[in-house]
Amino acid sequence: MGLFESRCGLSRLYRQEIIQSTMPTETIPRISKRTLDQLPVQGKKVLVRVDYNVPLSPEGKVTDDTRVRETLPTLEYLLNKGAAVILCAHLGRPKGKPVAQYSLKPAAACLESLIHKSIQMAPDCVGPAVQAIAKNLKPGQILLLENLRFHPEEEANDSAFAKSLASLADYFVQDAFGAVHRAHASTTGVPELLPSAAGLLLAKEIYFLSHAIQNPQRPFVAILGGAKVSDKIEVIESLIEKVDTLLVGGAMAYTFAKAQGISVGKSRVENDKIDLALSLLEKAKKRGIQFLLPIDRVIVQNVDPNAKAEITPSTTIPEGWEGVDIGPKTVQLFQKQLLNAKTIVWNGPMGIFEMPAFAKGTFAIAEFVAEATKKGATTIVGGGDSVAAVKQAGLGNQLSHVSTGGGASLEYLEGKDLPGIAALPNV
Ligand code: 3PG
């Protein structure tokens, strides 16, 4: 008995050690790109591209720290492995010049408060002063470089600029999912010069998005909204080939309605996209998928937070009125599809959700997507507005994956090869 106990104890201890030493790699999603666990980073300097393009208050405080918070697993992983971490990022569009309002100092303060470690802030991202600071950086320390876009060479993917950045480190980790649709020096230039890998956030994003697109569990339902059909043409075209059901809300639904000969009052319509809308409807029909548009709407005479809203009992909107949200019958119609789904991808709000009176449809969708997640569906939301809606509804942690990329997640769903991902070595 004693022997048995000690054996059990030993094996438990042994198992625990194994689990501890392999846990980080076990939790790294397997993707077709090299991931950071495959770099021998101990005692080395690692340049990490992060997306700290975060919203700031007029006083210069980070108002939504999601993008910073989401980089913590990668940073903690690298620090625990004994690396020194050099972070590089962009903020805003300063057009190649230093602009104080686009300094990354607020992001440094934000990271410091989240990681409980002091962060050194470099005065620039390249140049002799930065070289000297980076050279003295010790394992376990973090240095944040100043905004890459203070130099026009970043967006021009200038090779000398990429070389200066690469010279700061031994390895490169790409963790800026939100920026991988850009072919810039820090996304495509540097990985050509240093042994590179995807960080944990990037791996997670690729894992969720690629599974949804390549081998979704069915029924696969996509919900698309937002203002314009023109912004979503490619994603609709790509998703028509993959989903079982497409639910369309938001202002772009009026262009589809008009294409079907339905009067939409003075709702926002892209008249030059009517033919395109028709051809997309035709395509969906040929593929045999459900393409569901709103069957009732919330309408107003003038868009104003206090405007008196009415509900049209049908798809038709009277003259002088415009649609601002999906109506209750549409909410029910979409609910049925969402609660039956096994995979859901959502991009774009259902109405002008920034105005509380017209947010019901969008928030209802957020609730159903969260409910579907509880029932076992894989649910992914991407795109600035729908992510903001999910967070406002307090449901950010109840979905399988909330993407940190706006344009990047849309381009991924469009089936494009994103340059910052393509630049990383395959495994
Ligand atoms: C984003 O906010 O979507 C990314 O940080 C990319 O920013 P950009 O559109 O200015 O390149």
Coordinates of C-alpha atoms and ligand atoms in Angstrom, one line a residue:
M1 CA 0.0 0.0 0.0
G2 CA 2.8 2.4 1.1
L3 CA 4.7 1.6 -2.1
F4 CA 1.5 2.1 -4.2
E5 CA 0.9 5.4 -2.5
S6 CA 4.4 6.6 -3.1
R7 CA 4.3 5.4 -6.7
C8 CA 1.1 7.3 -7.2
G9 CA 2.6 10.3 -5.5
L10 CA 5.6 10.0 -7.8
S11 CA 3.6 9.6 -10.9
R12 CA 1.3 12.5 -9.9
L13 CA 4.4 14.7 -9.4
Y14 CA 5.9 13.5 -12.6
R15 CA 2.7 14.1 -14.4
Q16 CA 2.5 17.6 -12.9
E17 CA 6.0 18.4 -14.1
I18 CA 5.3 17.2 -17.6
I19 CA 2.1 19.2 -17.6
Q20 CA 3.9 22.3 -16.4
S21 CA 6.7 22.0 -18.8
T22 CA 4.5 21.3 -21.8
M23 CA 1.5 23.4 -20.8
P24 CA 2.4 26.5 -22.9
T25 CA 2.9 24.4 -26.0
E26 CA -0.2 22.4 -25.3
T27 CA -2.3 25.5 -25.3
I28 CA -0.7 26.9 -28.5
P29 CA -3.2 26.4 -31.2
R30 CA -1.8 24.2 -34.0
I31 CA -1.7 26.2 -37.2
S32 CA 0.2 25.8 -40.5
K33 CA 2.7 28.5 -39.5
R34 CA 5.7 28.3 -37.1
T35 CA 4.6 29.4 -33.6
L36 CA 6.8 31.0 -30.9
D37 CA 7.3 27.8 -29.0
Q38 CA 9.5 26.7 -31.9
L39 CA 12.0 29.5 -31.3
P40 CA 14.9 28.9 -28.8
V41 CA 14.4 32.3 -27.1
Q42 CA 16.2 31.8 -23.8
G43 CA 18.7 34.6 -23.2
K44 CA 17.7 36.1 -26.6
K45 CA 16.1 39.3 -27.7
V46 CA 12.8 38.9 -29.4
L47 CA 11.2 41.7 -31.4
V48 CA 7.4 41.3 -31.1
R49 CA 5.0 43.2 -33.5
V50 CA 1.9 43.9 -31.6
D51 CA -1.3 45.9 -32.5
Y52 CA -1.5 48.6 -29.9
N53 CA -3.6 50.8 -32.2
V54 CA -6.0 51.4 -29.3
P55 CA -8.7 54.1 -28.7
L56 CA -7.5 57.0 -26.5
S57 CA -9.5 59.5 -24.4
P58 CA -8.8 63.3 -25.0
E59 CA -6.6 63.1 -21.9
G60 CA -4.5 60.3 -23.6
K61 CA -5.8 57.3 -21.6
V62 CA -6.5 54.0 -23.3
T63 CA -10.3 53.6 -23.3
D64 CA -10.4 49.9 -24.5
D65 CA -7.4 47.8 -23.4
T66 CA -8.5 44.6 -25.3
R67 CA -5.7 44.7 -27.8
V68 CA -3.0 45.3 -25.1
R69 CA -4.5 42.6 -22.8
E70 CA -4.7 40.1 -25.6
T71 CA -0.9 40.3 -26.1
L72 CA -0.2 39.2 -22.4
P73 CA 0.0 35.5 -23.1
T74 CA 2.7 36.0 -25.7
L75 CA 4.6 38.4 -23.5
E76 CA 4.4 36.2 -20.4
Y77 CA 5.4 33.2 -22.4
L78 CA 8.5 34.9 -23.8
L79 CA 9.5 36.4 -20.4
N80 CA 9.0 33.0 -18.6
K81 CA 11.3 31.5 -21.2
G82 CA 14.0 34.0 -20.3
A83 CA 13.8 36.3 -23.3
A84 CA 14.1 40.1 -23.4
V85 CA 11.1 41.5 -25.3
I86 CA 11.2 44.5 -27.7
L87 CA 7.7 45.5 -28.7
C88 CA 7.0 47.5 -31.9
A89 CA 3.6 48.8 -32.9
H90 CA 1.7 51.6 -34.7
L91 CA -0.9 54.0 -33.4
G92 CA -3.2 55.9 -35.7
R93 CA -2.1 57.3 -39.1
P94 CA 0.5 60.0 -38.4
K95 CA 1.6 60.0 -42.1
G96 CA 5.3 59.3 -41.6
K97 CA 6.0 62.1 -39.0
P98 CA 6.3 62.2 -35.3
V99 CA 2.9 63.5 -33.9
A100 CA 2.6 63.7 -30.1
Q101 CA -1.0 62.6 -30.1
Y102 CA 0.0 59.3 -31.7
S103 CA 2.8 58.5 -29.2
L104 CA 2.6 54.9 -27.8
K105 CA 3.3 56.2 -24.3
P106 CA -0.3 55.6 -23.2
A107 CA 0.0 52.0 -24.4
A108 CA 3.1 51.6 -22.3
A109 CA 1.3 52.8 -19.2
C110 CA -1.6 50.5 -20.0
L111 CA 0.7 47.5 -20.5
E112 CA 2.5 48.3 -17.3
S113 CA -0.7 48.3 -15.3
L114 CA -1.8 45.0 -16.9
I115 CA 1.5 43.1 -16.7
H116 CA 2.6 44.6 -13.3
K117 CA 6.1 45.2 -14.6
S118 CA 7.9 48.4 -15.6
I119 CA 8.0 49.0 -19.3
Q120 CA 10.8 51.0 -20.8
M121 CA 9.6 53.4 -23.5
A122 CA 12.1 54.1 -26.3
P123 CA 12.3 57.7 -27.8
D124 CA 12.0 56.2 -31.3
C125 CA 11.9 52.9 -33.1
V126 CA 15.2 53.0 -34.9
G127 CA 18.5 54.9 -34.6
P128 CA 21.6 54.8 -32.3
A129 CA 19.8 55.7 -29.1
V130 CA 17.3 52.9 -29.6
Q131 CA 20.1 50.5 -30.5
A132 CA 21.9 51.3 -27.3
I133 CA 18.8 50.8 -25.1
A134 CA 18.0 47.5 -26.9
K135 CA 21.5 46.3 -26.5
N136 CA 21.4 46.7 -22.7
L137 CA 18.0 45.0 -22.4
K138 CA 18.1 42.0 -20.0
P139 CA 16.1 38.8 -20.1
G140 CA 12.8 39.4 -18.3
Q141 CA 12.7 43.1 -19.4
I142 CA 10.3 44.8 -21.9
L143 CA 11.1 47.7 -24.1
L144 CA 8.3 49.4 -26.2
L145 CA 9.5 51.2 -29.3
E146 CA 7.9 54.5 -30.3
N147 CA 5.2 54.5 -33.1
L148 CA 6.6 52.8 -36.3
R149 CA 4.5 55.1 -38.5
F150 CA 6.5 58.1 -37.3
H151 CA 8.7 57.0 -40.2
P152 CA 7.4 56.9 -43.8
E153 CA 9.6 53.8 -44.4
E154 CA 7.4 51.6 -42.3
E155 CA 4.4 51.8 -44.6
A156 CA 6.7 51.8 -47.7
N157 CA 8.1 48.5 -46.5
D158 CA 11.6 50.1 -46.9
S159 CA 14.3 47.4 -46.7
A160 CA 16.9 49.6 -44.8
F161 CA 14.2 50.5 -42.2
A162 CA 13.3 46.8 -41.8
K163 CA 17.0 46.0 -41.4
S164 CA 17.3 48.6 -38.6
L165 CA 14.4 47.1 -36.8
A166 CA 15.6 43.5 -37.3
S167 CA 19.1 44.5 -36.0
L168 CA 17.6 45.1 -32.5
A169 CA 16.8 41.4 -31.9
D170 CA 17.6 37.8 -32.5
Y171 CA 14.1 36.6 -33.3
F172 CA 10.8 38.1 -34.5
V173 CA 7.3 37.2 -33.3
Q174 CA 4.3 38.4 -35.2
D175 CA 1.4 39.0 -32.8
A176 CA -0.4 41.9 -34.5
F177 CA -3.3 40.2 -36.1
G178 CA -5.0 43.5 -36.6
A179 CA -2.1 44.7 -38.8
V180 CA -1.2 41.5 -40.9
H181 CA -3.3 42.7 -43.8
R182 CA -0.7 45.5 -44.3
A183 CA 2.5 44.8 -46.2
H184 CA 4.7 47.0 -44.1
A185 CA 8.3 46.8 -42.9
S186 CA 7.3 45.5 -39.5
T187 CA 4.9 42.9 -41.0
T188 CA 6.6 41.6 -44.1
G189 CA 10.1 43.2 -44.2
V190 CA 11.4 42.0 -40.8
P191 CA 10.3 38.4 -41.1
E192 CA 12.5 38.1 -44.2
L193 CA 15.5 39.1 -42.1
L194 CA 15.0 37.2 -38.7
P195 CA 13.9 33.7 -37.8
S196 CA 10.2 34.4 -37.2
A197 CA 7.1 32.8 -35.8
A198 CA 3.5 33.6 -34.9
G199 CA 2.7 34.7 -31.3
L200 CA -0.1 33.2 -29.3
L201 CA -2.7 35.8 -30.2
L202 CA -2.0 35.5 -33.9
A203 CA -2.1 31.7 -33.6
K204 CA -5.5 31.9 -31.8
E205 CA -6.9 34.2 -34.5
I206 CA -5.7 32.0 -37.4
Y207 CA -6.9 28.9 -35.6
F208 CA -10.5 30.1 -35.1
L209 CA -10.9 31.9 -38.5
S210 CA -9.3 29.1 -40.5
H211 CA -11.4 26.4 -38.9
A212 CA -14.6 28.3 -39.5
I213 CA -13.7 28.9 -43.1
Q214 CA -12.0 25.5 -44.0
N215 CA -13.9 22.9 -42.0
P216 CA -16.9 24.4 -40.1
Q217 CA -19.3 22.3 -38.2
R218 CA -22.7 22.6 -39.8
P219 CA -25.1 24.4 -39.9
F220 CA -22.7 27.2 -40.6
V221 CA -24.4 30.6 -40.3
A222 CA -22.9 34.0 -41.1
I223 CA -24.5 37.3 -40.0
L224 CA -23.4 40.3 -42.0
G225 CA -24.4 43.9 -41.3
G226 CA -23.0 47.4 -41.5
A227 CA -23.5 50.3 -43.8
K228 CA -22.4 49.3 -47.3
V229 CA -22.7 46.3 -49.6
S230 CA -19.6 47.7 -51.3
D231 CA -17.5 47.1 -48.1
K232 CA -18.7 43.5 -47.9
I233 CA -18.9 42.3 -51.5
E234 CA -15.9 40.1 -51.3
V235 CA -16.8 38.6 -47.9
I236 CA -20.4 37.9 -49.1
E237 CA -19.0 36.3 -52.3
S238 CA -16.6 34.2 -50.3
L239 CA -19.1 33.2 -47.6
I240 CA -21.8 32.2 -50.1
E241 CA -19.4 29.4 -51.1
K242 CA -19.1 28.1 -47.5
V243 CA -22.1 28.8 -45.3
D244 CA -25.5 27.1 -45.1
T245 CA -27.3 30.4 -44.2
L246 CA -26.5 34.0 -44.6
L247 CA -28.3 36.5 -42.4
V248 CA -28.1 40.1 -43.7
G249 CA -29.0 43.2 -41.6
G250 CA -27.8 46.7 -41.2
A251 CA -28.1 49.4 -43.9
M252 CA -26.7 47.2 -46.6
A253 CA -29.9 45.1 -46.4
Y254 CA -31.7 48.1 -48.0
T255 CA -29.7 47.8 -51.2
F256 CA -30.6 44.1 -51.4
A257 CA -34.3 45.0 -50.7
K258 CA -34.3 47.6 -53.4
A259 CA -32.7 45.1 -55.8
Q260 CA -35.8 42.9 -55.1
G261 CA -38.1 45.7 -56.0
I262 CA -39.1 46.5 -52.4
S263 CA -39.6 50.2 -51.6
V264 CA -37.2 51.3 -48.8
G265 CA -38.3 54.9 -48.4
K266 CA -35.4 57.2 -47.9
S267 CA -33.2 54.5 -46.3
R268 CA -29.5 54.5 -47.3
V269 CA -29.1 52.6 -50.6
E270 CA -26.1 52.2 -52.8
N271 CA -27.8 52.6 -56.2
D272 CA -24.7 51.7 -58.1
K273 CA -24.6 48.3 -56.3
I274 CA -28.2 47.2 -57.1
D275 CA -27.1 44.9 -59.9
L276 CA -24.3 43.5 -57.8
A277 CA -26.8 42.8 -55.0
L278 CA -29.0 41.0 -57.5
S279 CA -26.2 38.9 -58.7
L280 CA -25.2 37.9 -55.1
L281 CA -28.8 36.9 -54.4
E282 CA -28.8 34.9 -57.6
K283 CA -25.5 33.2 -56.6
A284 CA -26.8 32.3 -53.2
K285 CA -29.9 30.7 -54.9
K286 CA -27.8 28.7 -57.3
R287 CA -25.7 27.4 -54.4
G288 CA -28.9 26.5 -52.6
I289 CA -28.1 28.4 -49.4
Q290 CA -30.6 30.5 -47.4
F291 CA -30.0 34.2 -47.9
L292 CA -32.3 35.8 -45.3
L293 CA -33.0 39.5 -45.3
P294 CA -35.0 41.5 -42.7
I295 CA -38.8 40.9 -42.8
D296 CA -39.7 43.9 -40.7
R297 CA -37.9 47.0 -39.6
V298 CA -37.6 49.8 -37.1
I299 CA -38.1 53.1 -39.0
V300 CA -37.9 56.8 -38.3
Q301 CA -38.5 60.0 -40.3
N302 CA -35.2 61.5 -39.2
V303 CA -32.3 59.8 -37.6
D304 CA -32.0 61.3 -34.2
P305 CA -31.5 59.5 -30.8
N306 CA -34.9 60.9 -29.7
A307 CA -36.8 60.3 -32.9
K308 CA -40.2 58.7 -32.7
A309 CA -39.6 55.2 -34.1
E310 CA -42.2 52.9 -35.6
I311 CA -42.1 49.3 -36.8
T312 CA -43.0 48.4 -40.3
P313 CA -45.0 45.1 -40.3
S314 CA -43.5 44.1 -43.6
T315 CA -40.3 44.7 -45.7
T316 CA -41.7 47.8 -47.2
I317 CA -40.7 51.2 -45.9
P318 CA -43.0 54.2 -46.6
E319 CA -41.9 57.3 -48.4
G320 CA -40.2 59.8 -46.1
W321 CA -39.1 57.1 -43.6
E322 CA -35.8 55.2 -43.2
G323 CA -34.8 52.0 -41.5
V324 CA -32.6 52.1 -38.4
D325 CA -32.7 48.6 -37.0
I326 CA -34.2 45.2 -37.7
G327 CA -37.7 44.6 -36.3
P328 CA -38.9 42.0 -33.8
K329 CA -40.1 39.5 -36.4
T330 CA -36.6 39.5 -38.0
V331 CA -35.1 39.1 -34.6
Q332 CA -37.1 35.9 -34.2
L333 CA -36.3 34.7 -37.7
F334 CA -32.6 35.2 -37.1
Q335 CA -32.8 33.7 -33.6
K336 CA -34.1 30.4 -35.0
Q337 CA -31.2 30.2 -37.4
L338 CA -28.6 31.2 -34.8
L339 CA -29.7 28.8 -32.1
N340 CA -29.6 25.9 -34.5
A341 CA -26.1 26.7 -35.8
K342 CA -22.9 24.9 -35.0
T343 CA -20.6 27.6 -36.4
I344 CA -21.4 31.3 -36.5
V345 CA -19.4 34.1 -38.0
W346 CA -20.6 37.7 -37.3
N347 CA -19.4 40.9 -38.9
G348 CA -21.3 44.2 -38.8
P349 CA -24.2 45.6 -36.7
M350 CA -27.9 45.2 -37.5
G351 CA -28.7 48.9 -37.1
I352 CA -27.5 52.2 -35.7
F353 CA -26.7 50.6 -32.4
E354 CA -24.7 53.6 -31.2
M355 CA -28.1 55.2 -30.5
P356 CA -29.8 53.1 -27.7
A357 CA -33.2 53.4 -29.3
F358 CA -32.0 51.5 -32.4
A359 CA -29.7 49.0 -30.7
K360 CA -32.2 46.3 -29.8
G361 CA -31.7 44.2 -33.0
T362 CA -27.9 44.2 -32.7
F363 CA -27.9 43.4 -29.0
A364 CA -30.5 40.6 -29.5
I365 CA -28.1 39.1 -32.1
A366 CA -25.3 39.3 -29.5
E367 CA -27.4 37.5 -27.0
F368 CA -28.3 34.7 -29.4
V369 CA -24.7 34.3 -30.5
A370 CA -23.7 34.0 -26.8
E371 CA -26.6 31.5 -26.3
A372 CA -25.5 29.4 -29.3
T373 CA -21.9 29.3 -27.8
K374 CA -23.4 27.9 -24.6
K375 CA -25.1 25.2 -26.7
G376 CA -21.8 24.2 -28.1
A377 CA -21.5 26.3 -31.3
T378 CA -18.2 27.8 -32.3
T379 CA -18.9 31.6 -32.5
I380 CA -16.6 34.2 -34.0
V381 CA -17.2 38.0 -34.1
G382 CA -14.9 40.3 -36.1
G383 CA -15.0 43.9 -37.2
G384 CA -14.8 47.0 -35.0
D385 CA -18.6 47.7 -34.7
S386 CA -19.9 44.3 -34.0
V387 CA -17.1 43.7 -31.5
A388 CA -18.0 47.0 -29.8
A389 CA -21.6 45.9 -29.7
V390 CA -20.8 42.5 -28.1
K391 CA -18.7 44.3 -25.5
Q392 CA -21.4 46.9 -24.8
A393 CA -23.8 44.0 -24.3
G394 CA -21.3 42.6 -21.7
L395 CA -21.0 39.4 -23.7
G396 CA -17.3 39.7 -24.8
N397 CA -16.3 36.7 -22.8
Q398 CA -19.2 34.5 -23.8
L399 CA -18.3 33.9 -27.4
S400 CA -15.7 31.4 -28.7
H401 CA -13.6 34.1 -30.3
V402 CA -13.7 37.9 -30.5
S403 CA -11.3 39.0 -33.1
T404 CA -8.9 41.9 -32.5
G405 CA -8.7 42.6 -36.2
G406 CA -11.1 44.9 -38.0
G407 CA -9.9 45.0 -41.7
A408 CA -7.7 42.0 -41.1
S409 CA -10.6 39.7 -40.0
L410 CA -12.7 40.8 -42.9
E411 CA -9.9 40.2 -45.4
Y412 CA -9.3 36.8 -43.8
L413 CA -13.0 35.9 -44.2
E414 CA -12.8 37.1 -47.8
G415 CA -10.2 34.3 -48.3
K416 CA -7.3 36.6 -49.0
D417 CA -3.7 35.7 -48.3
L418 CA -2.7 38.3 -45.6
P419 CA 0.9 39.5 -46.2
G420 CA 1.9 39.5 -42.6
I421 CA 0.8 35.8 -42.2
A422 CA 2.2 34.8 -45.6
A423 CA 5.6 36.2 -44.5
L424 CA 5.9 33.7 -41.6
P425 CA 7.5 30.3 -42.3
N426 CA 5.2 27.3 -42.8
V427 CA 5.5 24.2 -40.7
Ligands
3PG1 C1 -6.7 48.4 -37.1 O1 -7.0 49.2 -36.2 O2 -7.6 47.8 -37.8 C2 -5.3 48.0 -37.3 O3 -4.5 48.5 -36.3 C3 -4.8 48.5 -38.7 O4 -4.7 49.9 -38.7 P1 -4.7 50.7 -40.1 O5 -6.0 50.5 -40.8 O6 -4.4 52.1 -39.8 O7 -3.6 50.0 -40.9

